[in-house]
């Protein structure tokens, strides 16, 4: 038991480090998206989005993602909270809007944008401006 | 075969079966998890990450807690509850905690009795319930860990569907938590109940879990 305790603490510490790294990456991807979105750098913004989400945008707007991304109305704002649950993440912005991310082949990518709670936020999906 | 292996073969056998099946569960659980990831165009994760994930933790802990609950309840219930004809039951005229003499406690302890059975103070009170205390503690601990790992796995699913996360307390009230819990509890209670009843009429020659083959159906508390 005396040997097992440090090993258990090490495992928990490593697991905690992994979560912390993921939170930092998710925050960085979100900031990269909003910086590019506000600077009208469509290609950079689209590179932070999940493949299926880009396809959905191009299908809705009938234009390539870098041209279409500007037509999505997003409020932006400071990041107030980042939550990572295994390979899925939710980022809350200060004005109440949220984004969802997922860990894809190249890394963390945005799967849904401009999401706001509906009347029953826990039981029903958030209402998103763009989602796959 | 060395003597110590023969003398401990029951514990060793089930210890190895446990490790083998846990490794098997980790391998197929990892494959299943990554299959689901691919279906959602998500990145597969490594085996190491899967083993320390809430998904694997929840799958393991929900089974552990139910097994330890089963034995906790069985140890407790068989102090007072009887089953006529079952080798799992005490004799019908002897329900309850029994006398110190029957339990070899305090002044009735023998020279080879454990020290805490002889001292007849608080240590004896702890020791005479130690099996129940440890089994119940493992049950509650593993049920608690199940709630934590299940909470993370549940919120990951919520995020995949653009839904908000729920708190840990909120998760304890979800159908997911109680479905994972009760589906395991019901199978454990069925197994224990059927073992107690089937062993009234059925036999396994040589097993202490069965009555001797020739015992009467109404012989109670007799082990083979």
Coordinates of C-alpha atoms in Angstrom, one line a residue:
Chain A
X1 CA 0.0 0.0 0.0
X2 CA 2.9 2.3 0.9
X3 CA 4.3 1.7 -2.6
X4 CA 0.9 2.0 -4.3
X5 CA 0.2 5.4 -2.9
X6 CA 2.9 7.4 -4.7
X7 CA 2.1 5.5 -7.9
X8 CA -1.5 6.5 -7.6
X9 CA -0.6 10.1 -6.9
X10 CA 1.7 10.1 -10.0
X11 CA -1.1 8.7 -12.1
X12 CA -3.6 11.4 -10.9
X13 CA -1.0 14.1 -11.4
X14 CA -0.3 12.9 -15.0
X15 CA -4.0 12.7 -15.7
X16 CA -4.4 16.3 -14.3
X17 CA -1.5 17.5 -16.5
X18 CA -3.2 16.0 -19.5
X19 CA -6.4 17.8 -18.8
X20 CA -4.5 21.1 -18.2
X21 CA -2.7 20.7 -21.5
X22 CA -6.0 20.0 -23.3
X23 CA -7.6 23.1 -21.7
X24 CA -4.7 25.3 -22.8
X25 CA -4.9 23.9 -26.4
X26 CA -8.7 24.4 -26.6
X27 CA -8.3 28.0 -25.3
X28 CA -5.6 28.6 -27.9
X29 CA -7.6 27.2 -30.8
X30 CA -10.6 29.3 -29.8
X31 CA -8.5 32.5 -29.6
X32 CA -6.9 31.7 -33.0
X33 CA -10.4 31.4 -34.5
X34 CA -11.7 34.7 -33.1
X35 CA -8.6 36.6 -33.9
X36 CA -8.8 35.4 -37.5
X37 CA -12.6 35.9 -37.7
X38 CA -12.3 39.5 -36.5
X39 CA -9.3 40.2 -38.9
X40 CA -11.3 38.7 -41.8
X41 CA -8.7 36.0 -42.2
X42 CA -11.1 33.3 -43.4
X43 CA -8.6 30.6 -44.3
X44 CA -7.0 30.8 -40.8
X45 CA -10.4 30.7 -39.1
X46 CA -11.6 27.8 -41.2
X47 CA -8.4 25.8 -40.4
X48 CA -9.5 25.8 -36.7
X49 CA -12.9 24.2 -37.6
X50 CA -13.8 20.5 -37.9
X51 CA -14.1 19.0 -41.3
X52 CA -17.8 18.3 -41.0
X53 CA -18.5 21.8 -39.7
X54 CA -16.7 23.4 -42.6
X55 CA -18.7 21.2 -45.0
X56 CA -21.9 22.2 -43.3
X57 CA -21.1 25.9 -43.7
X58 CA -20.1 25.5 -47.4
X59 CA -23.4 23.6 -48.0
X60 CA -25.5 26.3 -46.3
X61 CA -23.7 29.3 -48.0
X62 CA -22.8 27.6 -51.3
X63 CA -19.3 29.2 -51.0
X64 CA -15.9 28.0 -49.8
X65 CA -15.5 28.2 -46.1
X66 CA -12.9 31.1 -46.1
X67 CA -15.5 33.3 -48.0
X68 CA -18.5 32.1 -46.1
X69 CA -17.3 32.3 -42.5
X70 CA -17.8 36.1 -42.4
X71 CA -21.5 35.6 -42.9
X72 CA -21.9 33.8 -39.5
X73 CA -22.8 36.4 -36.9
X74 CA -20.7 35.8 -33.8
X75 CA -20.4 38.2 -30.8
X76 CA -17.0 37.0 -29.8
X77 CA -15.7 38.3 -26.4
X78 CA -13.4 37.1 -23.7
X79 CA -13.3 33.4 -22.8
X80 CA -14.9 32.9 -19.4
X81 CA -14.7 29.1 -19.0
X82 CA -13.1 26.1 -20.7
X83 CA -14.4 22.6 -19.9
X84 CA -12.7 19.5 -21.4
X85 CA -14.4 16.1 -21.0
X86 CA -12.1 13.4 -22.6
X87 CA -12.2 14.2 -26.3
X88 CA -15.0 16.9 -26.3
X89 CA -14.8 20.5 -25.0
X90 CA -17.1 23.5 -24.4
X91 CA -15.9 27.1 -24.3
X92 CA -18.1 29.7 -22.7
X93 CA -17.6 33.4 -23.6
X94 CA -18.3 36.3 -21.3
X95 CA -21.4 37.4 -23.2
X96 CA -23.1 33.9 -22.8
X97 CA -22.2 32.5 -26.2
X98 CA -20.5 29.1 -26.3
X99 CA -18.4 27.0 -28.8
X100 CA -18.0 23.2 -28.9
X101 CA -14.7 21.5 -29.9
X102 CA -13.8 17.9 -30.6
X103 CA -10.4 16.2 -30.8
X104 CA -9.9 15.2 -34.5
X105 CA -7.0 13.7 -36.4
X106 CA -5.0 17.0 -36.5
X107 CA -6.0 18.1 -33.0
X108 CA -8.7 20.1 -31.3
X109 CA -11.2 21.6 -33.9
X110 CA -14.4 23.7 -33.5
X111 CA -17.5 21.6 -34.2
X112 CA -20.2 24.2 -33.3
X113 CA -20.2 28.0 -33.1
X114 CA -22.4 30.8 -31.7
X115 CA -24.3 28.5 -29.4
X116 CA -26.8 29.9 -26.8
X117 CA -28.9 28.1 -24.3
X118 CA -32.5 27.5 -25.1
X119 CA -35.3 27.5 -22.4
X120 CA -34.1 24.1 -20.9
X121 CA -30.3 24.3 -21.2
X122 CA -29.5 20.9 -19.7
X123 CA -31.9 18.7 -21.5
X124 CA -32.0 20.2 -25.0
X125 CA -29.1 21.1 -27.3
X126 CA -27.9 24.7 -27.3
X127 CA -29.1 26.7 -30.3
X128 CA -26.0 27.2 -32.5
X129 CA -25.4 29.5 -35.5
X130 CA -23.3 26.7 -37.1
X131 CA -23.0 23.1 -36.2
X132 CA -22.1 19.9 -38.1
Chain B
X1 CA 3.1 -28.3 -8.2
X2 CA 4.6 -26.4 -5.2
X3 CA 2.6 -26.8 -2.0
X4 CA 2.0 -23.1 -1.5
X5 CA 0.4 -22.9 -5.0
X6 CA -1.9 -25.8 -4.3
X7 CA -2.8 -24.4 -0.9
X8 CA -3.7 -21.0 -2.4
X9 CA -4.9 -22.1 -5.8
X10 CA -8.4 -20.6 -5.4
X11 CA -7.2 -17.1 -4.7
X12 CA -4.4 -17.3 -7.3
X13 CA -6.8 -18.7 -10.0
X14 CA -9.3 -15.9 -9.5
X15 CA -6.6 -13.3 -9.2
X16 CA -5.2 -14.3 -12.6
X17 CA -8.6 -14.6 -14.1
X18 CA -9.3 -11.0 -12.9
X19 CA -6.1 -9.6 -14.4
X20 CA -6.6 -11.5 -17.7
X21 CA -10.2 -10.3 -18.1
X22 CA -9.3 -6.7 -17.0
X23 CA -6.6 -6.6 -19.7
X24 CA -9.1 -8.1 -22.2
X25 CA -11.7 -5.5 -21.3
X26 CA -9.2 -2.7 -21.7
X27 CA -8.2 -3.9 -25.2
X28 CA -11.7 -4.5 -26.6
X29 CA -13.0 -1.3 -24.8
X30 CA -10.3 0.7 -26.4
X31 CA -11.1 -0.8 -29.9
X32 CA -14.8 -0.1 -29.3
X33 CA -14.2 3.5 -28.1
X34 CA -12.0 4.3 -31.2
X35 CA -14.6 2.7 -33.5
X36 CA -17.1 5.2 -32.1
X37 CA -14.6 8.0 -32.4
X38 CA -14.2 7.2 -36.1
X39 CA -17.9 7.2 -36.6
X40 CA -18.0 10.7 -35.3
X41 CA -14.9 11.8 -37.4
X42 CA -13.0 12.2 -34.1
X43 CA -9.4 11.3 -33.4
X44 CA -8.7 7.8 -32.0
X45 CA -7.0 7.8 -28.7
X46 CA -4.0 5.7 -27.4
X47 CA -4.5 2.7 -25.2
X48 CA -2.7 4.4 -22.4
X49 CA -5.1 7.4 -22.5
X50 CA -8.1 5.1 -22.7
X51 CA -7.0 3.2 -19.6
X52 CA -6.9 6.4 -17.6
X53 CA -10.1 7.8 -19.2
X54 CA -13.4 8.2 -17.5
X55 CA -15.0 5.9 -20.1
X56 CA -12.9 2.9 -19.1
X57 CA -13.1 3.9 -15.4
X58 CA -16.8 4.1 -15.4
X59 CA -17.2 0.7 -17.2
X60 CA -14.9 -1.0 -14.6
X61 CA -16.2 0.7 -11.5
X62 CA -19.9 0.1 -12.2
X63 CA -19.2 -3.6 -12.1
X64 CA -16.9 -3.5 -9.1
X65 CA -19.4 -1.6 -6.9
X66 CA -22.2 -4.0 -7.7
X67 CA -20.1 -7.1 -6.9
X68 CA -19.0 -5.6 -3.5
X69 CA -22.6 -4.6 -2.8
X70 CA -23.7 -8.1 -3.4
X71 CA -21.2 -9.6 -0.9
X72 CA -21.8 -6.8 1.6
X73 CA -25.6 -7.5 1.6
X74 CA -25.1 -11.3 1.6
X75 CA -22.7 -11.1 4.6
X76 CA -25.2 -8.9 6.5
X77 CA -28.4 -10.7 5.4
X78 CA -27.1 -14.2 6.3
X79 CA -26.6 -13.1 9.9
X80 CA -30.4 -13.0 10.4
X81 CA -32.2 -14.3 7.2
X82 CA -32.6 -18.0 6.7
X83 CA -33.3 -20.3 3.7
X84 CA -34.6 -23.8 4.6
X85 CA -32.6 -26.4 2.8
X86 CA -29.8 -24.1 1.5
X87 CA -26.1 -24.6 2.3
X88 CA -25.8 -20.8 2.0
X89 CA -28.1 -20.4 5.2
X90 CA -27.3 -20.9 8.8
X91 CA -29.2 -23.6 10.7
X92 CA -32.8 -22.6 11.2
X93 CA -32.6 -22.4 15.0
X94 CA -29.6 -20.1 15.1
X95 CA -30.3 -16.7 13.5
X96 CA -28.5 -13.6 14.8
X97 CA -25.1 -12.7 15.9
X98 CA -24.6 -15.8 18.1
X99 CA -23.1 -16.0 21.6
X100 CA -19.4 -15.2 22.4
X101 CA -18.9 -18.9 23.1
X102 CA -20.1 -19.9 19.6
X103 CA -18.1 -17.1 18.1
X104 CA -14.9 -17.9 20.2
X105 CA -14.7 -14.3 21.4
X106 CA -13.0 -12.9 24.6
X107 CA -12.7 -15.5 27.3
X108 CA -13.9 -18.2 24.9
X109 CA -11.1 -17.5 22.4
X110 CA -8.5 -20.2 21.8
X111 CA -4.8 -20.0 21.9
X112 CA -4.7 -19.6 18.1
X113 CA -7.5 -17.1 17.9
X114 CA -6.6 -13.7 16.4
X115 CA -5.4 -11.2 19.0
X116 CA -8.3 -8.8 18.3
X117 CA -10.8 -11.7 19.0
X118 CA -9.2 -12.3 22.4
X119 CA -8.8 -8.8 23.8
X120 CA -12.6 -8.2 24.3
X121 CA -12.6 -4.4 23.9
X122 CA -13.3 -2.0 21.0
X123 CA -10.8 -3.9 18.9
X124 CA -12.9 -7.0 19.1
X125 CA -16.1 -5.0 18.2
X126 CA -14.2 -3.8 15.1
X127 CA -12.7 -7.2 14.2
X128 CA -16.0 -9.1 14.6
X129 CA -17.4 -6.8 11.8
X130 CA -14.2 -6.3 9.8
X131 CA -15.3 -8.4 6.8
X132 CA -18.5 -6.3 6.5
X133 CA -16.7 -3.0 7.1
X134 CA -14.1 -3.6 4.4
X135 CA -16.5 -5.0 1.8
X136 CA -18.9 -2.1 2.4
X137 CA -16.1 0.4 2.2
X138 CA -14.9 -1.0 -1.1
X139 CA -18.5 -0.9 -2.4
X140 CA -19.0 2.7 -1.4
X141 CA -15.6 3.8 -2.7
X142 CA -16.1 2.1 -6.1
X143 CA -19.6 3.5 -6.4
X144 CA -18.3 6.9 -5.6
X145 CA -15.6 6.6 -8.3
X146 CA -18.2 5.3 -10.7
X147 CA -20.2 8.5 -10.1
X148 CA -17.1 10.7 -10.8
X149 CA -16.0 8.8 -14.0
X150 CA -19.6 8.4 -15.2
X151 CA -20.1 12.2 -14.7
X152 CA -17.1 13.0 -17.0
X153 CA -18.2 10.4 -19.7
X154 CA -21.8 11.8 -19.5
X155 CA -20.7 15.4 -20.0
X156 CA -18.5 14.4 -23.0
X157 CA -21.6 12.9 -24.5
X158 CA -23.5 16.1 -23.7
X159 CA -20.8 18.2 -25.5
X160 CA -20.9 16.0 -28.5
X161 CA -24.6 16.9 -28.9
X162 CA -24.1 20.6 -28.2
X163 CA -25.7 20.3 -24.7
X164 CA -24.5 21.9 -21.5
X165 CA -22.6 20.0 -18.9
X166 CA -24.4 18.9 -15.7
X167 CA -22.9 19.2 -12.2
X168 CA -21.8 16.1 -10.3
X169 CA -24.8 16.4 -8.0
X170 CA -27.0 16.8 -11.1
X171 CA -25.5 13.7 -12.6
X172 CA -26.5 11.6 -9.5
X173 CA -30.1 12.4 -10.4
X174 CA -29.8 11.4 -14.1
X175 CA -31.3 8.2 -15.6
X176 CA -27.8 7.4 -17.0
X177 CA -26.3 7.1 -13.4
X178 CA -29.2 5.0 -12.1
X179 CA -29.4 2.9 -15.3
X180 CA -25.7 2.0 -15.0
X181 CA -26.2 1.2 -11.3
X182 CA -29.4 -0.7 -11.3
X183 CA -28.6 -2.9 -14.4
X184 CA -25.7 -4.2 -12.3
X185 CA -27.5 -4.5 -9.0
X186 CA -30.4 -6.6 -10.5
X187 CA -28.0 -9.2 -12.0
X188 CA -26.1 -9.6 -8.7
X189 CA -29.3 -10.0 -6.6
X190 CA -30.6 -12.6 -9.2
X191 CA -27.3 -14.6 -9.0
X192 CA -27.3 -14.6 -5.2
X193 CA -30.9 -15.4 -4.8
X194 CA -30.8 -18.3 -7.4
X195 CA -27.7 -19.7 -5.7
X196 CA -29.4 -19.8 -2.3
X197 CA -32.5 -21.4 -3.8
X198 CA -31.1 -23.8 -6.5
X199 CA -28.6 -25.2 -3.9
X200 CA -31.6 -26.6 -2.0
X201 CA -32.3 -29.2 -4.7
X202 CA -29.1 -29.3 -6.8
X203 CA -25.6 -30.6 -5.9
X204 CA -22.0 -30.3 -7.0
X205 CA -20.0 -33.2 -5.7
X206 CA -16.9 -31.9 -3.9
X207 CA -17.8 -28.2 -3.7
X208 CA -18.2 -26.5 -0.3
X209 CA -20.8 -24.3 -2.0
X210 CA -23.1 -27.4 -2.3
X211 CA -24.5 -29.8 0.2
X212 CA -23.1 -33.4 0.0
X213 CA -24.8 -35.2 -2.9
X214 CA -26.8 -37.5 -0.6
X215 CA -28.1 -34.7 1.8
X216 CA -31.8 -34.3 2.2
X217 CA -33.4 -31.3 0.5
X218 CA -34.4 -29.8 3.8
X219 CA -31.0 -30.1 5.4
X220 CA -30.0 -26.5 6.1
X221 CA -26.6 -25.0 6.7
X222 CA -24.7 -28.1 5.7
X223 CA -21.7 -27.7 3.4
X224 CA -20.1 -30.5 1.3

